[in-house]
Amino acid sequence: MISDNNNKIDLIFFGCTSRLLKHSSTEFSLLIASVNSTLSSELFPRSPLRSTSEPSLTVHLKPTDFSGPLTRVCEALQEAQKYCGSGLRSEMISEYIRCFREGDMEAHKRASIKWVQDLSPVVESYLGHIESYVDPFAQRAEWEGFTAIVNKELSQKFELLVDNAQHLVRSLPWGPSFEVDVFRKPDFTALEILSFATGGIPAGINIPKVNILSAKAANEEITFIHPSERELYAKWDAKTFDLQVANHELLGHGSGKQLTENKDGTFKTGKPVESWYKPGETYGSKFGTVASSMEECRAEAVALYLCSNREILKIFGYEEKEDIETIQYMTFLLMARAGVRALEWYDPQTKKHGQAHMQARLGITKWMIDHGLASLEQVRNSETHELQDAYIRVDKQKVLQHGKEIIGKLLVEIQIRKSIADAKGAEKFYTELTTPPDQLWETELRDLVIKKKQPRKIFVQPNTTIIHPSSSSSSSDGQNPDHLDVKLLDYPLTNLGVIESFLNRNI
């Protein structure tokens, strides 16, 4: 009931910045992240809210959630605005400040538009309540912010892919009826991250729309790959990963149509469908708990589907037959290994997945196994029959001959359900898809995955601070007393270093 009520509010002000506080079974407060203590009547409905179906149910709207940190963020943004240069950047910061002061997510959208329009800056930054992965209802978002320096050489390379995106998405298997009428050309930026303040640092992100490639850990043990293939895997891992992320973010998330009813109640076509998006409904609000992971599954599958596209491979420098076949094979092998490792995030007791991307990879791996592209090789103790090791094997010839077709069928299953807002059918299909293949996967193999898992990586984030020279030293060395220096603060690679980094960030 409260979820439904929160969704109604979400249509008005986008509930990604809200938290629900329960006072009793009939009285709740919806906490809204903002600096200001009053809510604009233009942005929010009158408080308290009452349910039409349950008159006793009351929801109070309460501003100033996280007002302390947001006040400091706004103060820092005002200071940054003095040095931001172009008009677009100044306008972007103004919209940021309005969003954080008033809780106005429309202002954050306008800031995002200005940010996207500011093409190819040397320094990139983006912040706000963005991703909803950690919310069980996939509605409320975690705060995040990054500062990064653009990798110009790599960005130029990926710009070629962007330039051809319009016609490349036309090759996707669901046909023109379910593809967007006009593909909005994204601005792909490859970034070297200075600092990323969030709970989990992604390898690539799509926020309307930037893409970030983060460094992979060196010398990581290659588990669940047959010894005969480990040298090849190590050689192609990073190159395959770059291709996968680019296709995933640029052509995966940006493609596919959602059939939406017009605000006046009319429809865009006369074709009969049984379900569609009502005005104000979004993919996230309609599909709920499966939305995030199923979208990641769709984007991952697009990356697999397009890994054989000769035009894309040429952009990445793969024109020789051997290289073309190898990177196709490796793309499927990387996905299959990720699917095995995804068991670490699966709870066999609750039948729940703890991570959206890993759930998607497990589902794709299961699809590959069911369609003969992959298989699991077991290594057991000859006496006790205990599972000692396991290797995920991918049939290279089947991948080259049938891989695209098989992944295309999965894409159609997902995209059609997304397009016609078939939330019920999608939940049933996706739950079955991402259920481990058999009892072995839920028991012995999962135990082996947990036994072999690498120590969890802890990222120690650096900070920057402004150094104000003293007047005496400035005058003595001839420097301008108004000159400011920026110092990079680094920290030891320890748990204490992580804590010190967070404390010095002072948010």
Coordinates of C-alpha atoms in Angstrom, one line a residue:
M1 CA 0.0 0.0 0.0
I2 CA 2.7 2.5 0.9
S3 CA 4.7 1.4 -2.1
D4 CA 1.7 2.3 -4.3
N5 CA 1.3 5.6 -2.5
N6 CA 5.0 6.3 -2.9
N7 CA 4.7 5.6 -6.7
K8 CA 1.9 8.2 -6.9
I9 CA 4.2 10.7 -5.4
D10 CA 7.0 9.6 -7.6
L11 CA 5.0 10.7 -10.6
I12 CA 5.1 14.3 -9.3
F13 CA 8.6 14.7 -7.9
F14 CA 10.5 11.5 -8.6
G15 CA 10.9 9.7 -5.3
C16 CA 14.6 8.8 -5.8
T17 CA 15.6 11.4 -3.1
S18 CA 13.0 10.2 -0.5
R19 CA 13.0 7.8 2.5
L20 CA 9.9 6.4 4.2
L21 CA 9.7 6.6 8.0
K22 CA 7.0 4.5 9.7
H23 CA 5.3 5.9 12.8
S24 CA 2.5 3.4 13.0
S25 CA 0.5 1.1 10.7
T26 CA -1.4 4.1 9.4
E27 CA 0.9 7.0 9.7
F28 CA 4.2 7.6 7.8
S29 CA 6.6 10.4 6.9
L30 CA 8.2 10.7 3.5
L31 CA 11.6 12.3 4.2
I32 CA 12.8 14.4 1.3
A33 CA 16.5 15.3 0.8
S34 CA 16.7 19.1 0.7
V35 CA 18.3 22.1 2.4
N36 CA 15.2 24.3 2.6
S37 CA 12.7 23.6 5.5
T38 CA 9.6 24.4 3.4
L39 CA 8.5 22.6 0.2
S40 CA 7.5 24.5 -2.9
S41 CA 3.8 24.2 -3.7
E42 CA 4.8 24.2 -7.3
L43 CA 6.8 21.0 -6.9
F44 CA 5.1 19.0 -4.2
P45 CA 1.5 18.1 -3.3
R46 CA 0.0 19.5 -0.1
S47 CA 1.0 17.5 3.1
P48 CA -0.3 15.3 4.6
L49 CA -1.3 12.9 1.8
R50 CA -4.2 10.6 2.3
S51 CA -5.0 7.4 0.4
T52 CA -8.3 7.3 -1.4
S53 CA -8.6 3.6 -0.9
E54 CA -7.5 3.6 2.8
P55 CA -8.8 6.9 4.4
S56 CA -6.9 6.2 7.6
L57 CA -3.6 6.1 5.9
T58 CA -1.6 9.3 6.2
V59 CA 1.7 10.3 4.7
H60 CA 3.5 13.5 5.9
L61 CA 6.0 15.1 3.6
K62 CA 9.1 16.1 5.6
P63 CA 11.9 18.2 4.0
T64 CA 15.5 18.7 5.2
D65 CA 16.6 15.1 5.1
F66 CA 20.4 15.2 4.8
S67 CA 20.3 19.0 5.1
G68 CA 23.7 19.2 6.7
P69 CA 25.7 17.4 4.0
L70 CA 23.6 19.1 1.2
T71 CA 24.3 22.5 2.7
R72 CA 28.0 21.9 2.5
V73 CA 27.6 20.6 -1.1
C74 CA 25.8 23.7 -2.1
E75 CA 28.4 25.9 -0.5
A76 CA 31.1 24.1 -2.4
L77 CA 29.2 24.4 -5.6
Q78 CA 28.8 28.1 -5.2
E79 CA 32.5 28.4 -4.7
A80 CA 33.2 26.3 -7.7
Q81 CA 30.8 28.4 -9.8
K82 CA 33.3 31.3 -9.6
Y83 CA 35.9 29.3 -11.6
C84 CA 33.7 27.2 -13.9
G85 CA 34.2 29.2 -17.0
S86 CA 31.6 28.6 -19.7
G87 CA 27.9 29.5 -19.4
L88 CA 26.8 25.9 -19.6
R89 CA 28.8 24.9 -16.6
S90 CA 27.5 27.9 -14.6
E91 CA 23.9 27.0 -15.5
M92 CA 24.5 23.4 -14.6
I93 CA 25.8 24.3 -11.2
S94 CA 22.8 26.7 -10.6
E95 CA 20.4 23.8 -11.3
Y96 CA 22.4 21.5 -9.0
I97 CA 22.1 24.0 -6.2
R98 CA 18.3 24.4 -6.8
C99 CA 17.9 20.7 -6.8
F100 CA 19.7 20.1 -3.5
R101 CA 18.2 23.1 -1.8
E102 CA 14.6 22.5 -2.8
G103 CA 14.5 18.8 -3.5
D104 CA 13.6 19.5 -7.1
M105 CA 14.6 16.6 -9.3
E106 CA 13.4 18.4 -12.4
A107 CA 16.3 20.8 -11.7
H108 CA 18.7 17.9 -11.6
K109 CA 17.4 16.8 -15.0
R110 CA 18.0 20.3 -16.4
A111 CA 21.5 20.2 -14.8
S112 CA 22.1 16.9 -16.6
I113 CA 21.0 18.3 -19.9
K114 CA 23.5 21.2 -19.5
W115 CA 26.2 18.7 -18.5
V116 CA 25.6 16.6 -21.6
Q117 CA 25.6 19.7 -23.8
D118 CA 29.0 20.7 -22.5
L119 CA 31.0 18.5 -24.9
S120 CA 34.5 17.3 -24.3
P121 CA 35.6 19.2 -21.2
V122 CA 39.0 18.4 -19.8
V123 CA 37.6 17.8 -16.3
E124 CA 34.3 16.0 -15.8
S125 CA 32.1 15.9 -12.7
Y126 CA 28.6 14.6 -11.9
L127 CA 26.7 14.2 -8.7
G128 CA 23.4 13.6 -7.1
H129 CA 21.0 10.8 -6.3
I130 CA 21.5 8.6 -9.4
E131 CA 21.4 4.8 -9.1
S132 CA 18.6 2.8 -7.4
Y133 CA 20.3 -0.6 -7.2
V134 CA 20.5 -0.7 -3.4
D135 CA 16.7 0.0 -2.9
P136 CA 14.6 -3.1 -2.7
F137 CA 11.8 -1.2 -4.6
A138 CA 14.2 0.2 -7.2
Q139 CA 12.9 3.7 -6.6
R140 CA 15.1 5.6 -4.2
A141 CA 18.7 6.3 -5.2
E142 CA 22.0 6.4 -3.5
W143 CA 24.1 9.6 -3.5
E144 CA 27.1 9.6 -5.7
G145 CA 29.6 12.0 -7.2
F146 CA 32.8 11.8 -9.2
T147 CA 35.6 14.0 -10.4
A148 CA 37.6 12.7 -13.4
I149 CA 40.1 13.8 -16.1
V150 CA 39.2 12.9 -19.7
N151 CA 41.3 10.4 -21.5
K152 CA 41.3 12.2 -24.9
E153 CA 42.9 9.5 -26.9
L154 CA 40.5 6.8 -25.8
S155 CA 37.5 9.1 -26.1
Q156 CA 38.4 9.9 -29.7
K157 CA 38.5 6.2 -30.5
F158 CA 35.0 5.6 -29.0
E159 CA 33.6 8.6 -30.8
L160 CA 33.8 6.7 -34.0
L161 CA 31.4 4.1 -32.5
V162 CA 29.1 7.0 -31.4
D163 CA 29.0 8.4 -34.9
N164 CA 27.8 5.1 -36.3
A165 CA 25.3 4.3 -33.4
Q166 CA 22.3 5.5 -35.3
H167 CA 22.4 2.7 -37.9
L168 CA 24.1 0.1 -35.7
V169 CA 21.1 -0.1 -33.4
R170 CA 19.0 -0.9 -36.5
S171 CA 20.8 -4.3 -36.7
L172 CA 19.4 -5.4 -33.3
P173 CA 17.1 -8.4 -33.5
W174 CA 13.7 -6.9 -32.4
G175 CA 13.1 -5.0 -35.6
P176 CA 12.1 -1.4 -36.3
S177 CA 8.7 -1.5 -34.6
F178 CA 10.4 -1.9 -31.2
E179 CA 13.4 0.4 -31.8
V180 CA 13.4 4.1 -30.9
D181 CA 12.2 6.3 -33.8
V182 CA 15.2 8.6 -33.3
F183 CA 18.3 7.3 -31.6
R184 CA 19.8 10.1 -29.5
K185 CA 23.5 10.2 -30.2
P186 CA 25.2 9.8 -26.9
D187 CA 28.4 11.6 -25.8
F188 CA 30.8 8.8 -24.9
T189 CA 33.6 9.9 -22.6
A190 CA 36.4 7.8 -21.3
L191 CA 37.6 9.0 -18.0
E192 CA 40.5 8.6 -15.6
I193 CA 38.8 8.8 -12.2
L194 CA 40.3 11.1 -9.6
S195 CA 37.6 10.3 -7.0
F196 CA 34.3 8.5 -7.1
A197 CA 32.3 8.9 -3.9
T198 CA 29.7 6.2 -3.8
G199 CA 29.0 2.8 -2.2
G200 CA 30.1 0.8 -5.2
I201 CA 32.4 1.9 -8.0
P202 CA 31.2 0.8 -11.5
A203 CA 33.2 -0.2 -14.5
G204 CA 30.9 1.7 -16.8
I205 CA 27.9 3.9 -16.1
N206 CA 25.1 5.4 -18.3
I207 CA 23.9 8.6 -16.8
P208 CA 22.4 10.6 -19.4
K209 CA 24.8 9.6 -20.9
V210 CA 28.4 9.3 -19.8
N211 CA 30.5 6.1 -19.7
I212 CA 33.4 5.5 -17.3
L213 CA 36.0 2.7 -17.6
S214 CA 37.7 2.0 -14.3
A215 CA 40.9 0.1 -13.8
K216 CA 40.9 -3.7 -13.4
A217 CA 43.0 -5.2 -10.6
A218 CA 46.3 -6.5 -11.8
N219 CA 47.5 -10.1 -11.1
E220 CA 44.0 -11.3 -10.2
E221 CA 43.7 -15.0 -10.0
I222 CA 41.8 -16.4 -13.0
T223 CA 39.3 -18.9 -11.5
F224 CA 36.9 -21.2 -13.3
I225 CA 38.8 -21.0 -16.6
H226 CA 40.4 -24.2 -17.9
P227 CA 44.3 -24.2 -17.4
S228 CA 44.7 -24.6 -21.2
E229 CA 42.9 -21.3 -21.8
R230 CA 44.2 -19.1 -19.0
E231 CA 47.1 -17.6 -21.0
L232 CA 44.7 -16.6 -23.8
Y233 CA 42.2 -15.3 -21.2
A234 CA 44.8 -13.1 -19.5
K235 CA 46.0 -11.7 -22.9
W236 CA 42.5 -10.8 -24.1
D237 CA 40.6 -10.0 -20.9
A238 CA 41.2 -6.2 -20.8
K239 CA 40.7 -5.8 -24.6
T240 CA 37.5 -7.8 -24.5
F241 CA 36.2 -5.9 -21.5
D242 CA 36.7 -2.5 -23.3
L243 CA 34.6 -3.7 -26.3
Q244 CA 31.9 -5.1 -24.0
V245 CA 31.5 -2.0 -21.9
A246 CA 31.4 0.3 -25.0
N247 CA 28.7 -1.8 -26.7
H248 CA 26.8 -2.3 -23.3
E249 CA 26.7 1.4 -22.5
L250 CA 26.4 3.1 -25.9
L251 CA 24.2 0.7 -27.8
G252 CA 22.7 -1.4 -25.1
H253 CA 21.1 1.1 -22.7
G254 CA 20.4 3.6 -25.5
S255 CA 18.3 1.3 -27.7
G256 CA 14.8 -0.1 -27.7
K257 CA 11.4 1.6 -27.6
Q258 CA 8.8 1.8 -24.8
L259 CA 5.2 2.0 -26.1
T260 CA 3.6 4.8 -24.1
E261 CA 0.0 6.1 -24.2
N262 CA -0.2 9.8 -25.1
K263 CA -1.4 12.2 -22.3
D264 CA -4.7 12.8 -24.1
G265 CA -5.5 9.0 -24.1
T266 CA -4.7 8.4 -27.7
F267 CA -2.1 5.9 -29.0
K268 CA 0.9 6.2 -31.3
T269 CA -0.1 3.3 -33.5
G270 CA -3.2 1.3 -34.3
K271 CA -1.5 -2.0 -33.6
P272 CA -3.1 -4.1 -30.9
V273 CA -1.1 -4.7 -27.8
E274 CA -2.4 -5.9 -24.4
S275 CA -0.3 -3.6 -22.2
W276 CA 1.6 -0.3 -22.5
Y277 CA 2.9 2.6 -20.4
K278 CA 0.4 5.0 -19.0
P279 CA 1.2 8.7 -18.9
G280 CA 3.8 9.3 -16.1
E281 CA 4.7 5.6 -15.8
T282 CA 8.4 4.7 -16.2
Y283 CA 10.2 1.4 -16.8
G284 CA 11.5 1.5 -13.2
S285 CA 8.1 2.2 -11.6
K286 CA 6.3 -0.4 -13.8
F287 CA 8.8 -3.3 -13.5
G288 CA 9.8 -2.7 -9.8
T289 CA 12.3 -5.1 -8.4
V290 CA 13.3 -6.7 -11.7
A291 CA 13.8 -3.5 -13.6
S292 CA 17.4 -2.7 -12.8
S293 CA 18.8 -6.2 -13.3
M294 CA 16.7 -7.0 -16.4
E295 CA 17.9 -3.8 -18.1
E296 CA 21.5 -4.7 -17.3
C297 CA 20.8 -8.2 -18.8
R298 CA 19.4 -6.5 -21.9
A299 CA 22.5 -4.3 -22.2
E300 CA 24.9 -7.2 -21.6
A301 CA 23.1 -9.3 -24.2
V302 CA 23.4 -6.4 -26.7
A303 CA 27.2 -6.4 -26.1
L304 CA 27.3 -10.1 -26.9
Y305 CA 25.1 -9.8 -29.9
L306 CA 27.2 -7.0 -31.4
C307 CA 30.6 -8.5 -30.7
S308 CA 30.6 -10.0 -34.1
N309 CA 29.7 -6.8 -35.9
R310 CA 32.6 -6.2 -38.4
E311 CA 32.1 -2.4 -38.4
I312 CA 32.4 -2.2 -34.6
L313 CA 35.4 -4.5 -34.6
K314 CA 37.2 -2.4 -37.2
I315 CA 36.8 0.6 -35.0
F316 CA 38.5 -1.3 -32.2
G317 CA 41.3 -2.4 -34.5
Y318 CA 40.2 -6.0 -35.1
E319 CA 40.4 -6.8 -38.8
E320 CA 42.3 -10.0 -39.0
K321 CA 40.2 -13.2 -39.1
E322 CA 42.0 -14.7 -36.1
D323 CA 41.5 -11.6 -33.9
I324 CA 37.9 -11.3 -35.0
E325 CA 37.1 -14.9 -34.0
T326 CA 39.1 -14.7 -30.8
I327 CA 37.4 -11.6 -29.4
Q328 CA 34.0 -13.1 -30.2
Y329 CA 34.9 -16.2 -28.4
M330 CA 36.4 -14.3 -25.5
T331 CA 33.3 -12.1 -25.1
F332 CA 31.2 -15.1 -24.5
L333 CA 33.8 -16.8 -22.3
L334 CA 34.1 -13.6 -20.1
M335 CA 30.4 -13.6 -19.7
A336 CA 30.2 -17.3 -18.8
R337 CA 32.9 -16.9 -16.1
A338 CA 31.1 -13.9 -14.7
G339 CA 27.9 -16.0 -14.6
V340 CA 29.6 -18.7 -12.5
R341 CA 31.1 -16.1 -10.1
A342 CA 27.6 -14.5 -9.8
L343 CA 26.7 -17.4 -7.4
E344 CA 28.6 -15.5 -4.7
W345 CA 25.7 -12.9 -4.7
Y346 CA 22.9 -15.5 -4.8
D347 CA 21.2 -16.7 -1.6
P348 CA 19.8 -20.2 -2.1
Q349 CA 17.6 -19.9 1.0
T350 CA 15.7 -16.8 -0.1
K351 CA 16.2 -17.4 -3.8
K352 CA 17.3 -13.8 -4.0
H353 CA 20.2 -12.1 -5.9
G354 CA 22.3 -9.5 -4.1
Q355 CA 23.6 -7.6 -7.1
A356 CA 21.8 -6.6 -10.3
H357 CA 24.6 -7.0 -12.8
M358 CA 25.6 -10.4 -11.4
Q359 CA 22.1 -11.6 -11.6
A360 CA 22.0 -10.6 -15.2
R361 CA 25.2 -12.5 -16.0
L362 CA 24.0 -15.6 -14.3
G363 CA 20.9 -15.5 -16.4
I364 CA 22.8 -15.1 -19.6
T365 CA 25.2 -17.9 -18.7
K366 CA 22.2 -20.2 -18.0
W367 CA 20.7 -19.2 -21.4
M368 CA 24.1 -20.1 -23.0
I369 CA 24.1 -23.5 -21.3
D370 CA 20.5 -24.3 -22.2
H371 CA 21.3 -23.5 -25.8
G372 CA 24.5 -25.5 -26.1
L373 CA 27.0 -22.6 -26.2
A374 CA 28.5 -23.4 -22.7
S375 CA 28.9 -26.2 -20.3
L376 CA 30.4 -26.8 -16.8
E377 CA 33.3 -29.2 -16.4
Q378 CA 33.7 -30.6 -12.9
V379 CA 36.9 -31.8 -11.2
R380 CA 36.1 -34.2 -8.4
N381 CA 38.1 -36.1 -5.9
S382 CA 38.4 -39.7 -7.1
E383 CA 37.7 -41.1 -3.7
T384 CA 35.3 -38.7 -1.9
H385 CA 33.8 -37.3 -5.1
E386 CA 34.0 -33.9 -3.5
L387 CA 33.9 -31.0 -6.0
Q388 CA 37.4 -29.7 -6.0
D389 CA 37.3 -27.3 -9.0
A390 CA 35.1 -26.4 -12.0
Y391 CA 35.7 -24.8 -15.4
I392 CA 33.2 -23.1 -17.5
R393 CA 33.8 -24.2 -21.1
V394 CA 32.5 -22.3 -24.2
D395 CA 32.2 -24.0 -27.6
K396 CA 34.1 -21.6 -29.9
Q397 CA 32.7 -23.0 -33.1
K398 CA 29.1 -22.8 -31.9
V399 CA 29.7 -19.3 -30.8
L400 CA 31.0 -18.3 -34.2
Q401 CA 28.2 -20.1 -36.0
H402 CA 25.2 -19.6 -33.7
G403 CA 26.1 -17.3 -30.9
K404 CA 24.6 -14.2 -32.4
E405 CA 21.3 -16.0 -33.2
I406 CA 21.0 -17.5 -29.8
I407 CA 21.6 -14.2 -27.9
G408 CA 19.2 -12.5 -30.3
K409 CA 16.4 -14.7 -29.2
L410 CA 17.1 -13.7 -25.6
L411 CA 17.1 -10.1 -26.5
V412 CA 13.7 -10.3 -28.2
E413 CA 12.3 -12.0 -25.1
I414 CA 13.4 -9.1 -22.9
Q415 CA 12.9 -6.2 -25.3
I416 CA 9.3 -7.0 -26.3
R417 CA 8.3 -7.3 -22.6
K418 CA 10.0 -4.0 -21.8
S419 CA 8.4 -2.3 -24.9
I420 CA 4.8 -3.3 -24.1
A421 CA 5.2 -2.8 -20.3
D422 CA 4.5 -6.5 -19.6
A423 CA 5.7 -6.4 -16.0
K424 CA 4.0 -9.6 -14.9
G425 CA 5.3 -11.6 -17.9
A426 CA 8.8 -10.1 -17.5
E427 CA 8.9 -11.0 -13.8
K428 CA 8.0 -14.6 -14.5
F429 CA 10.4 -14.9 -17.4
Y430 CA 13.3 -13.1 -15.7
T431 CA 12.9 -15.0 -12.4
E432 CA 13.1 -18.3 -14.3
L433 CA 16.0 -17.1 -16.4
T434 CA 18.1 -16.1 -13.4
T435 CA 17.4 -19.2 -11.3
P436 CA 20.5 -21.3 -11.1
P437 CA 20.5 -24.2 -13.7
D438 CA 20.3 -27.0 -11.2
Q439 CA 20.9 -28.1 -7.7
L440 CA 24.6 -28.4 -8.2
W441 CA 24.9 -24.7 -8.9
E442 CA 23.0 -23.8 -5.7
T443 CA 25.0 -26.1 -3.5
E444 CA 28.4 -27.5 -4.4
L445 CA 29.3 -25.0 -7.1
R446 CA 28.2 -22.0 -5.0
D447 CA 30.3 -23.3 -2.1
L448 CA 33.3 -23.6 -4.4
V449 CA 32.8 -20.0 -5.7
I450 CA 32.7 -18.6 -2.2
K451 CA 35.7 -20.7 -1.2
K452 CA 37.7 -19.3 -4.2
K453 CA 36.4 -15.7 -4.1
Q454 CA 39.1 -13.0 -4.0
P455 CA 39.4 -10.7 -1.1
R456 CA 36.8 -7.9 -1.6
K457 CA 38.5 -4.9 -3.1
I458 CA 38.5 -1.7 -1.0
F459 CA 39.0 1.5 -2.9
V460 CA 40.8 4.3 -1.1
Q461 CA 39.7 7.5 -2.6
P462 CA 42.0 10.6 -2.7
N463 CA 40.7 14.1 -2.0
T464 CA 41.7 17.5 -3.1
T465 CA 42.1 20.6 -0.9
I466 CA 42.7 24.2 -1.5
I467 CA 45.9 25.7 0.0
H468 CA 45.7 29.4 0.9
P469 CA 49.2 30.9 1.0
S470 CA 49.9 33.1 3.9
S471 CA 50.2 36.8 3.2
S472 CA 53.8 36.9 4.4
S473 CA 55.1 34.0 2.3
S474 CA 53.2 35.3 -0.8
S475 CA 54.7 38.8 -0.6
S476 CA 58.2 37.4 0.1
D477 CA 58.3 35.1 -2.9
G478 CA 56.5 37.5 -5.3
Q479 CA 53.4 35.4 -5.7
N480 CA 49.9 36.9 -6.1
P481 CA 48.3 36.8 -2.6
D482 CA 45.0 35.7 -4.2
H483 CA 46.6 32.7 -5.9
L484 CA 45.3 29.4 -4.7
D485 CA 47.0 26.0 -4.9
V486 CA 45.2 22.7 -5.1
K487 CA 46.8 19.8 -3.3
L488 CA 46.0 16.1 -3.9
L489 CA 45.6 14.2 -0.6
D490 CA 46.4 10.5 -0.9
Y491 CA 46.0 7.8 1.7
P492 CA 47.5 4.5 2.6
L493 CA 45.9 1.4 1.1
T494 CA 44.5 0.2 4.5
N495 CA 41.1 0.2 6.2
L496 CA 42.3 3.2 8.2
G497 CA 43.2 5.0 5.0
V498 CA 39.6 4.5 3.8
I499 CA 38.2 5.9 7.0
E500 CA 40.5 8.9 6.9
S501 CA 39.6 9.6 3.3
F502 CA 35.9 9.7 4.2
L503 CA 36.4 11.9 7.2
N504 CA 38.5 14.4 5.2
R505 CA 35.8 14.6 2.5
N506 CA 33.7 16.2 5.2
I507 CA 30.3 15.6 3.6

